[in-house]
PDB file of C-alpha atoms in Angstrom:
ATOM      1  CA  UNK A   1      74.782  87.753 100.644  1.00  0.00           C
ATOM      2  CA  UNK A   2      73.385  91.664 100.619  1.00  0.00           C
ATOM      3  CA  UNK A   3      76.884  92.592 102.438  1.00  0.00           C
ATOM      4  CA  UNK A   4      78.920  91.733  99.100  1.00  0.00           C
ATOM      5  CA  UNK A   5      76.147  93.189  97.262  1.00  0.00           C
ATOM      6  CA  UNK A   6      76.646  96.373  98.893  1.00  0.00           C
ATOM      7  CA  UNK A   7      80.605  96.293  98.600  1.00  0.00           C
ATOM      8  CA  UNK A   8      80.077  95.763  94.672  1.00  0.00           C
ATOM      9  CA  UNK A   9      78.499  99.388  94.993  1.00  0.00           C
ATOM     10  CA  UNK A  10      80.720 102.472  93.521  1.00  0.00           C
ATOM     11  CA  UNK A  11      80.238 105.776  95.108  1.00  0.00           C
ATOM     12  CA  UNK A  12      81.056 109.066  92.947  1.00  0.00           C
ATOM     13  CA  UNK A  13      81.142 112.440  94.666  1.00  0.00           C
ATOM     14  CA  UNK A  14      80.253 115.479  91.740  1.00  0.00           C
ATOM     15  CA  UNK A  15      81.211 118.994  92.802  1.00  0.00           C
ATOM     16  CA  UNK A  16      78.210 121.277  91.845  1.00  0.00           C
ATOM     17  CA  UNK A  17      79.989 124.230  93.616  1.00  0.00           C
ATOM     18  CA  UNK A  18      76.226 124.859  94.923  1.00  0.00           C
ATOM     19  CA  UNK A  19      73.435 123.666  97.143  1.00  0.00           C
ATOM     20  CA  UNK A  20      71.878 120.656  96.227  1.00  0.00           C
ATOM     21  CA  UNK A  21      67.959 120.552  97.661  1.00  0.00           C
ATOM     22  CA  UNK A  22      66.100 117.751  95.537  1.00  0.00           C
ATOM     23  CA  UNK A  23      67.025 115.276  92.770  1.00  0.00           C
ATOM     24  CA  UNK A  24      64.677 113.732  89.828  1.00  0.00           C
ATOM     25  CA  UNK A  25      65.928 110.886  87.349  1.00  0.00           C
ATOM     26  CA  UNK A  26      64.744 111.391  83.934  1.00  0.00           C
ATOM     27  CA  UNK A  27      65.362 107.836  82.781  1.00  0.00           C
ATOM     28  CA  UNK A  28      64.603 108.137  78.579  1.00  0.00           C
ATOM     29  CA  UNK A  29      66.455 111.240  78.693  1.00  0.00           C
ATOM     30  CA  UNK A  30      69.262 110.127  80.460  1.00  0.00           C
ATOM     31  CA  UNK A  31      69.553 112.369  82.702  1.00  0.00           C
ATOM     32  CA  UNK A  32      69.008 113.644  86.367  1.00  0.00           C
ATOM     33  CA  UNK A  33      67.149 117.091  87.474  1.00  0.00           C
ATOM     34  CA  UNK A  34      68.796 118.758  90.452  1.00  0.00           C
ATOM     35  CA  UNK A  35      67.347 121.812  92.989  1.00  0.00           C
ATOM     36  CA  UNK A  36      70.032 123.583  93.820  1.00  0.00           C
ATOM     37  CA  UNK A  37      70.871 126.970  95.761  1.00  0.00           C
ATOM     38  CA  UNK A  38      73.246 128.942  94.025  1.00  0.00           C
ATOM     39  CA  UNK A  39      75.462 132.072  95.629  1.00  0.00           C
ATOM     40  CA  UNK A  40      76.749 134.386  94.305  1.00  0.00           C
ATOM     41  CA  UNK A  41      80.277 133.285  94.535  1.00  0.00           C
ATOM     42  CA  UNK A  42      79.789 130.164  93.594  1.00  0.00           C
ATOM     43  CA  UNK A  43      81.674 129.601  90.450  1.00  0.00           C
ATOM     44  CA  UNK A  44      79.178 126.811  89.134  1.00  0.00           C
ATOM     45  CA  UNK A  45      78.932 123.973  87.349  1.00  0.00           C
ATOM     46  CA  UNK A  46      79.361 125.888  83.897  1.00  0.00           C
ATOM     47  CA  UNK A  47      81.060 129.371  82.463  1.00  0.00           C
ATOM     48  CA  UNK A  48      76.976 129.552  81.503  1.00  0.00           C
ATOM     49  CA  UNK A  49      75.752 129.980  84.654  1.00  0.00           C
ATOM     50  CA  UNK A  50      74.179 132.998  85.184  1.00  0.00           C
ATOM     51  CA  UNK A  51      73.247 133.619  81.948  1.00  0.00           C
ATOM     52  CA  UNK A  52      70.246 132.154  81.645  1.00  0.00           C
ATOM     53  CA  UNK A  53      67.656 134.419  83.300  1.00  0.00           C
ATOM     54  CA  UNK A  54      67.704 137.324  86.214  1.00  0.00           C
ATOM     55  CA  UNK A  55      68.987 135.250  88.795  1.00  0.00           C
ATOM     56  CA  UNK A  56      68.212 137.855  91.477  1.00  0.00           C
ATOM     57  CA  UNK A  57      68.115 137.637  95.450  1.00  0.00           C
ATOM     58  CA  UNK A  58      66.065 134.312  97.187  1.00  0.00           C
ATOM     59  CA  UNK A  59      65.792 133.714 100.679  1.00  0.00           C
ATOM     60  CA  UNK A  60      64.594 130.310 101.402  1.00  0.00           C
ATOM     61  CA  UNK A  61      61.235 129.294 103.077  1.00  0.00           C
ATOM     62  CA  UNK A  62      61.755 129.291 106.800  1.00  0.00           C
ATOM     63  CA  UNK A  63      65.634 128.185 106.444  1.00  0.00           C
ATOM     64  CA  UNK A  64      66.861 131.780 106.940  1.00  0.00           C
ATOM     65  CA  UNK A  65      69.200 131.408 104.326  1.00  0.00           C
ATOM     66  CA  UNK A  66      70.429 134.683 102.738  1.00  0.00           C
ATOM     67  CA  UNK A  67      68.806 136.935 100.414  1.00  0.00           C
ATOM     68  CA  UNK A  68      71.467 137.062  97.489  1.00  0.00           C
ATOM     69  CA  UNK A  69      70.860 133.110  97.248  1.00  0.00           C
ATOM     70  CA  UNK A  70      69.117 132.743  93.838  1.00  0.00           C
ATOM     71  CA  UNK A  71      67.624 128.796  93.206  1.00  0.00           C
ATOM     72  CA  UNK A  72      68.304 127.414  89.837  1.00  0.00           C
ATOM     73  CA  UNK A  73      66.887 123.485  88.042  1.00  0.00           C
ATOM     74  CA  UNK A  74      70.194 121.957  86.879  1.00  0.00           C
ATOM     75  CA  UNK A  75      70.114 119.066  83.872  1.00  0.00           C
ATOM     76  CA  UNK A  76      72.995 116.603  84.347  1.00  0.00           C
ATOM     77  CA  UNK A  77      73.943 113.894  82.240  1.00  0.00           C
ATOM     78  CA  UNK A  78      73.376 110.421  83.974  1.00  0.00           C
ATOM     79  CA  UNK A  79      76.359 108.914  82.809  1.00  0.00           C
ATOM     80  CA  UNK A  80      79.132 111.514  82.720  1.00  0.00           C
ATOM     81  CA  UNK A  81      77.251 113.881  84.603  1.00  0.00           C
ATOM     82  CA  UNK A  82      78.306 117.029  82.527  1.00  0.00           C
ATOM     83  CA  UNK A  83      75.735 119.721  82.592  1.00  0.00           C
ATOM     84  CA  UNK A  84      73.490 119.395  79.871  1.00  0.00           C
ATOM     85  CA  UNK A  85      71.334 122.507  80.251  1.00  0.00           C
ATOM     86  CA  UNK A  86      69.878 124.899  83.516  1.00  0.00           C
ATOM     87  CA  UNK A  87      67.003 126.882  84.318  1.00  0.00           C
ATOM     88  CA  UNK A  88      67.495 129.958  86.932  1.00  0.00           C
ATOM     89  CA  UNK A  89      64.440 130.806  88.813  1.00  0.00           C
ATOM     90  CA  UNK A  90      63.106 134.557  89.383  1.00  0.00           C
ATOM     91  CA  UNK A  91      63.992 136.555  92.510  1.00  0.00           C
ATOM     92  CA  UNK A  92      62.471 135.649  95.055  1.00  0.00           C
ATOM     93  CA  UNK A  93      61.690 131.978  93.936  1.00  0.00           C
ATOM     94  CA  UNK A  94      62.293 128.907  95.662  1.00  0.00           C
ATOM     95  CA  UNK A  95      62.600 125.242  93.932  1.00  0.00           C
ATOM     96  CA  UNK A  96      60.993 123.242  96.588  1.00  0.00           C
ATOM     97  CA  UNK A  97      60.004 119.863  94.835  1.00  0.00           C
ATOM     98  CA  UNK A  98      60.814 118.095  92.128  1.00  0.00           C
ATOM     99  CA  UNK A  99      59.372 114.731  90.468  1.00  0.00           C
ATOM    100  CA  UNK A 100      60.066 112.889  86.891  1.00  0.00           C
ATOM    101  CA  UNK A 101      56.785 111.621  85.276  1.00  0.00           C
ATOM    102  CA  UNK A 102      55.068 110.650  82.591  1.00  0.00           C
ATOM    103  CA  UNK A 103      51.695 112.927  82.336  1.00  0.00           C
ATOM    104  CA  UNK A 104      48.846 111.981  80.038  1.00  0.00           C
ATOM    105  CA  UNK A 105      49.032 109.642  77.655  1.00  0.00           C
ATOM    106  CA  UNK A 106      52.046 111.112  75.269  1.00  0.00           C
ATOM    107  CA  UNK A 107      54.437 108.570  77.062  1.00  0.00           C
ATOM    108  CA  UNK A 108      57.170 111.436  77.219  1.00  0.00           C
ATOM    109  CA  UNK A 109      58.637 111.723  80.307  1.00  0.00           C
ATOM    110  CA  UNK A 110      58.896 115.351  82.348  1.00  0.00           C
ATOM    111  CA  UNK A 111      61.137 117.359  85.217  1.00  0.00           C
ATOM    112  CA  UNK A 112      58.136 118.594  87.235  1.00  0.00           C
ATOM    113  CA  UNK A 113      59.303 121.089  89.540  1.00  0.00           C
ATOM    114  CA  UNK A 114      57.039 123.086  92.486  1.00  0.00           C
ATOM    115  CA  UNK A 115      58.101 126.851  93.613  1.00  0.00           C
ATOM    116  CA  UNK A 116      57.450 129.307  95.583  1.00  0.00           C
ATOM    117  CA  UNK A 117      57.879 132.996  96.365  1.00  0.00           C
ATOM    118  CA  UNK A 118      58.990 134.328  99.380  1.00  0.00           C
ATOM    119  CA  UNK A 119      57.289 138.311 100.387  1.00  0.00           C
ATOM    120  CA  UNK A 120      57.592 140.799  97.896  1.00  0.00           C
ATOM    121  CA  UNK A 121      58.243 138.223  95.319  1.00  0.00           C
ATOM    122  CA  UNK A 122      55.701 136.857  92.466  1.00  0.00           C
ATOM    123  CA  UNK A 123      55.145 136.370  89.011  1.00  0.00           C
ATOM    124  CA  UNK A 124      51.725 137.434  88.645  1.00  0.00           C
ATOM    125  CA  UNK A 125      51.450 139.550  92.056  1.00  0.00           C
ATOM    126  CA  UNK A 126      53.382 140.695  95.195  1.00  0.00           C
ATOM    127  CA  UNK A 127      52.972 137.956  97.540  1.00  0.00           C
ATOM    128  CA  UNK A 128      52.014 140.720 100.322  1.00  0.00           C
ATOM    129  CA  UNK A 129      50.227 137.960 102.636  1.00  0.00           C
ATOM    130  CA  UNK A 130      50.203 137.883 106.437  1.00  0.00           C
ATOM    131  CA  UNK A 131      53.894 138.563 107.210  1.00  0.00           C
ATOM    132  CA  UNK A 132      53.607 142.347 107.111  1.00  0.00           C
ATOM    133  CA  UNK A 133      56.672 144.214 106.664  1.00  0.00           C
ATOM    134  CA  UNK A 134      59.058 142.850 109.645  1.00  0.00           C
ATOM    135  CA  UNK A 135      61.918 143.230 106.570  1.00  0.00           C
ATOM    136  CA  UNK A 136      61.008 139.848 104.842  1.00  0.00           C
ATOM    137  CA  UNK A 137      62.179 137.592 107.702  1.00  0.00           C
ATOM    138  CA  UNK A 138      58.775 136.184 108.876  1.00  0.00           C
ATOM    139  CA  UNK A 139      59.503 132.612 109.597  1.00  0.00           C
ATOM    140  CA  UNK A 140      55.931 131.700 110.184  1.00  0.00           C
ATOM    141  CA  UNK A 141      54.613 133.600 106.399  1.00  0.00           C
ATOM    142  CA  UNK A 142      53.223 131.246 104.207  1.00  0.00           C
ATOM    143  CA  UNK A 143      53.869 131.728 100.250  1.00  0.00           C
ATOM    144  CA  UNK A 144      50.736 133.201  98.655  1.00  0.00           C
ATOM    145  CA  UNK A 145      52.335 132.129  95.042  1.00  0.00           C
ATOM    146  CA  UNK A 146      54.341 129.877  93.505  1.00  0.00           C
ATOM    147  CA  UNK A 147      54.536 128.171  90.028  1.00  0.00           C
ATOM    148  CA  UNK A 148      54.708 124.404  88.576  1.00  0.00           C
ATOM    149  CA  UNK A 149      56.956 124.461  86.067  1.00  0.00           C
ATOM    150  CA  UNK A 150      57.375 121.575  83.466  1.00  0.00           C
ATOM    151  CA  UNK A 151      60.356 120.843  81.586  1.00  0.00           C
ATOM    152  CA  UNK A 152      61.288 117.956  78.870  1.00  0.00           C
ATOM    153  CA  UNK A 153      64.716 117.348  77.542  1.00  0.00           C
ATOM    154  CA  UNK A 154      64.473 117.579  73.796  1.00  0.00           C
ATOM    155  CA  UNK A 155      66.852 116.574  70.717  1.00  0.00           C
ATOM    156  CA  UNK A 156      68.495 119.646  69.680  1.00  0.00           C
ATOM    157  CA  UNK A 157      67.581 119.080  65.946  1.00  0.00           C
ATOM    158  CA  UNK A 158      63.936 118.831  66.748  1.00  0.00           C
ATOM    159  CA  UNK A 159      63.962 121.707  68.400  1.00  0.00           C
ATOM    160  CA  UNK A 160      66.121 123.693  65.776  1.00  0.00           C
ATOM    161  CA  UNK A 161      63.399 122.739  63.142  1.00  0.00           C
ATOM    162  CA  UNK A 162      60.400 123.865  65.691  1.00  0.00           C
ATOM    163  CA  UNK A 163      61.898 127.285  66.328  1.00  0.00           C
ATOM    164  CA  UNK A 164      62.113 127.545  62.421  1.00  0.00           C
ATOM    165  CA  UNK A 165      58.587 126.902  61.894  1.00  0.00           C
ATOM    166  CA  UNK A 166      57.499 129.188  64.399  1.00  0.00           C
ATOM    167  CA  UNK A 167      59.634 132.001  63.110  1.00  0.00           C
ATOM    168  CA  UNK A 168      57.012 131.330  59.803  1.00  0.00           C
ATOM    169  CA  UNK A 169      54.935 132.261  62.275  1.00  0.00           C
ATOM    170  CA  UNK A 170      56.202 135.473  62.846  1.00  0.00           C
ATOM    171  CA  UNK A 171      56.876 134.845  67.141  1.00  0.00           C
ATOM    172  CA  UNK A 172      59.181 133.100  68.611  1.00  0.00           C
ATOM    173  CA  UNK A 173      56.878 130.755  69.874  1.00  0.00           C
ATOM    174  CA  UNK A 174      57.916 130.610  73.391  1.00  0.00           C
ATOM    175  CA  UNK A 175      55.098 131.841  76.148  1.00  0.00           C
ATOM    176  CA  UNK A 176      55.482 132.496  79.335  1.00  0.00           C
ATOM    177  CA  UNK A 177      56.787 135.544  80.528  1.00  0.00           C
ATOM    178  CA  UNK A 178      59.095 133.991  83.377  1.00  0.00           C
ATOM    179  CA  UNK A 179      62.686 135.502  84.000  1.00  0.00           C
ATOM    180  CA  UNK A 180      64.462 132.135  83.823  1.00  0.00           C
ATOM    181  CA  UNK A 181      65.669 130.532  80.862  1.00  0.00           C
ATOM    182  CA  UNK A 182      65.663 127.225  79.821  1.00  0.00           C
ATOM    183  CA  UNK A 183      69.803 126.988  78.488  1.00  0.00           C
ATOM    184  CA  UNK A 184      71.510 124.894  76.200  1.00  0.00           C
ATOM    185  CA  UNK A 185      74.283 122.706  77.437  1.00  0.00           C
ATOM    186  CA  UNK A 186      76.722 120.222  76.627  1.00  0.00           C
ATOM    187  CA  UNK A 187      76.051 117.332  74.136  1.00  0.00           C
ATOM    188  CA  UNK A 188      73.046 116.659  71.740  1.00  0.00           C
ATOM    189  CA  UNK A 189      69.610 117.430  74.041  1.00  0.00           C
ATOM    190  CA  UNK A 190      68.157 121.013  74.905  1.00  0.00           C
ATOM    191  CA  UNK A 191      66.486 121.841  77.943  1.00  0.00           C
ATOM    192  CA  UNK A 192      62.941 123.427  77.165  1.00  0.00           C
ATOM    193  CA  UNK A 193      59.912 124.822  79.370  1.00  0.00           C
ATOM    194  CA  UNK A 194      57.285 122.922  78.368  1.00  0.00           C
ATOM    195  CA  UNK A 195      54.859 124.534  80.577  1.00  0.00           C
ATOM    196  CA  UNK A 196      54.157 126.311  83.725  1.00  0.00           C
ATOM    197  CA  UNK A 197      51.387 127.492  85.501  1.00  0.00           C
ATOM    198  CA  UNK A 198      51.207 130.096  88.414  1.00  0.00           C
ATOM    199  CA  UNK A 199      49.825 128.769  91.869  1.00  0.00           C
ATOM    200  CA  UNK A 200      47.813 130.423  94.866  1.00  0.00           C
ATOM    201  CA  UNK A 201      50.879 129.235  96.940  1.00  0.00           C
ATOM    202  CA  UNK A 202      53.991 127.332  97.604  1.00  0.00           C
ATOM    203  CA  UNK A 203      54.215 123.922  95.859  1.00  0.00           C
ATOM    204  CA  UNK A 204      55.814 121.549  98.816  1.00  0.00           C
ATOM    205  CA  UNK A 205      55.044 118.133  97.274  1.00  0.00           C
ATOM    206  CA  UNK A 206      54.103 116.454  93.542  1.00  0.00           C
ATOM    207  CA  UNK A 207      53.016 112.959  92.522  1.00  0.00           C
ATOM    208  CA  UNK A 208      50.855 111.719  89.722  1.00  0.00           C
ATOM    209  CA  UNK A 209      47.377 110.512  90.032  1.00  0.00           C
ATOM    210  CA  UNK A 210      46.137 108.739  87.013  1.00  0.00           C
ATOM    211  CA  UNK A 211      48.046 110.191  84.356  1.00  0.00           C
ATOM    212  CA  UNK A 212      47.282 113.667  86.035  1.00  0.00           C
ATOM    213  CA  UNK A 213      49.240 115.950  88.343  1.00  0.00           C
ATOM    214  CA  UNK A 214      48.648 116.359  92.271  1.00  0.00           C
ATOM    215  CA  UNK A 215      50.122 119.081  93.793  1.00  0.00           C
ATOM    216  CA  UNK A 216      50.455 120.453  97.743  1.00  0.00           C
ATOM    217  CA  UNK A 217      50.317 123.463  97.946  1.00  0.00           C
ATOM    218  CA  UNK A 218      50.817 125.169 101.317  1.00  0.00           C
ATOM    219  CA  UNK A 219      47.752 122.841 103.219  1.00  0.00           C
ATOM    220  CA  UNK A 220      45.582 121.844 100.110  1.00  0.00           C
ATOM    221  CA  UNK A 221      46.095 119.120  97.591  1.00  0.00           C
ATOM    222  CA  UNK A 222      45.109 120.151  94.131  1.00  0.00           C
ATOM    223  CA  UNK A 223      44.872 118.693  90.944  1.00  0.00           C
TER     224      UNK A 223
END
């Protein structure tokens, strides 16, 4: 019956050394996405960490952690669960959601993740909102910015052979502006930021509508 079902099950506990705040399976890449709060003397899941990006102070929303937290996307292998590649958010930003998907009609599937900035943070502006100065610890402020951020785990030959057409290009082809890095890891695949786009707010929730994205962000639902 379902009780020797559930005995057949075989539980395996993976050290990340950090925070763990949402998880995303990437099935046809073979991997999982993983939130996770990083410290600053955490030693990590890699001698990379760190590297990729700023990595600066991040508070979280209303959880009163502390400011030199920084929040970083980890890529882990579904099977051996090495670290395949990471991306470290900007100071100030907060991973907050996280879905895999398939968007449009490409059939690739993506690592959509949802941010947000607490005050005095921001991409394209300080996110000076109602929360005044009170020294950044404003439980009730609500995020005036935030980004979606879209990520695809690709082949690192493919991507070896795009970065060589766009140096024929004369850039290096990669957009953006953001702090954070998208690293290389362990193995065959490459982590790469396929997109991201800046929000008027805090991204709390994803899921896909008809091949399109739908996003929460603080009390509206966009798309």
């Amino acid at each position: 019956g379902t009780i020797d079902d559930i005995q057949k099950l075989q539980v395996q506990s993976v050290p990340l050394n950090q925070q763990p705040r949402r998880i995303a399976h990437l099935a046809s890449s073979r991997a999982f996405g993983v939130l996770a709060i990083q410290t600053p003397d955490a030693p990590g899941l890699s001698a990379a960490a760190g590297a990729a990006g700023t990595g600066g102070g991040g508070g979280s929303l209303g959880l009163g952690l502390e400011e030199e937290e920084s929040h970083v996307v980890l890529f882990l292998d579904d099977q051996t669960m090495d670290q395949v590649g990471q991306y470290e958010l900007d100071p100030l930003e907060e991973a907050l959601s996280a879905m895999a998907c398939t968007l449009g009609d490409d059939g690739t599937q993506y690592l959509v993740v949802g941010t947000g900035y607490k005050a005095g943070g921001g991409g394209g502006g300080a996110a000076d909102g109602a929360g005044g100065d009170g020294g950044g610890k404003n439980d009730d402020f609500e995020p005036t910015n935030g980004r979606l951020l879209v990520f695809s785990l690709a082949d690192i030959d493919s991507v070896a052979m795009a970065d060589d057409d766009a140096e024929g290009g004369g850039g290096a082809g990669a957009g953006g502006g953001g702090d954070g890095e998208a690293g290389a890891g362990a193995g065959d695949r490459k982590v790469v930021l396929v997109a991201e786009k800046e929000t008027q707010g805090a991204v709390y929730d994803l899921e896909v509508l008809g091949g399109k994205l739908v996003a929460g962000i603080n009390s509206k639902v966009s798309l």
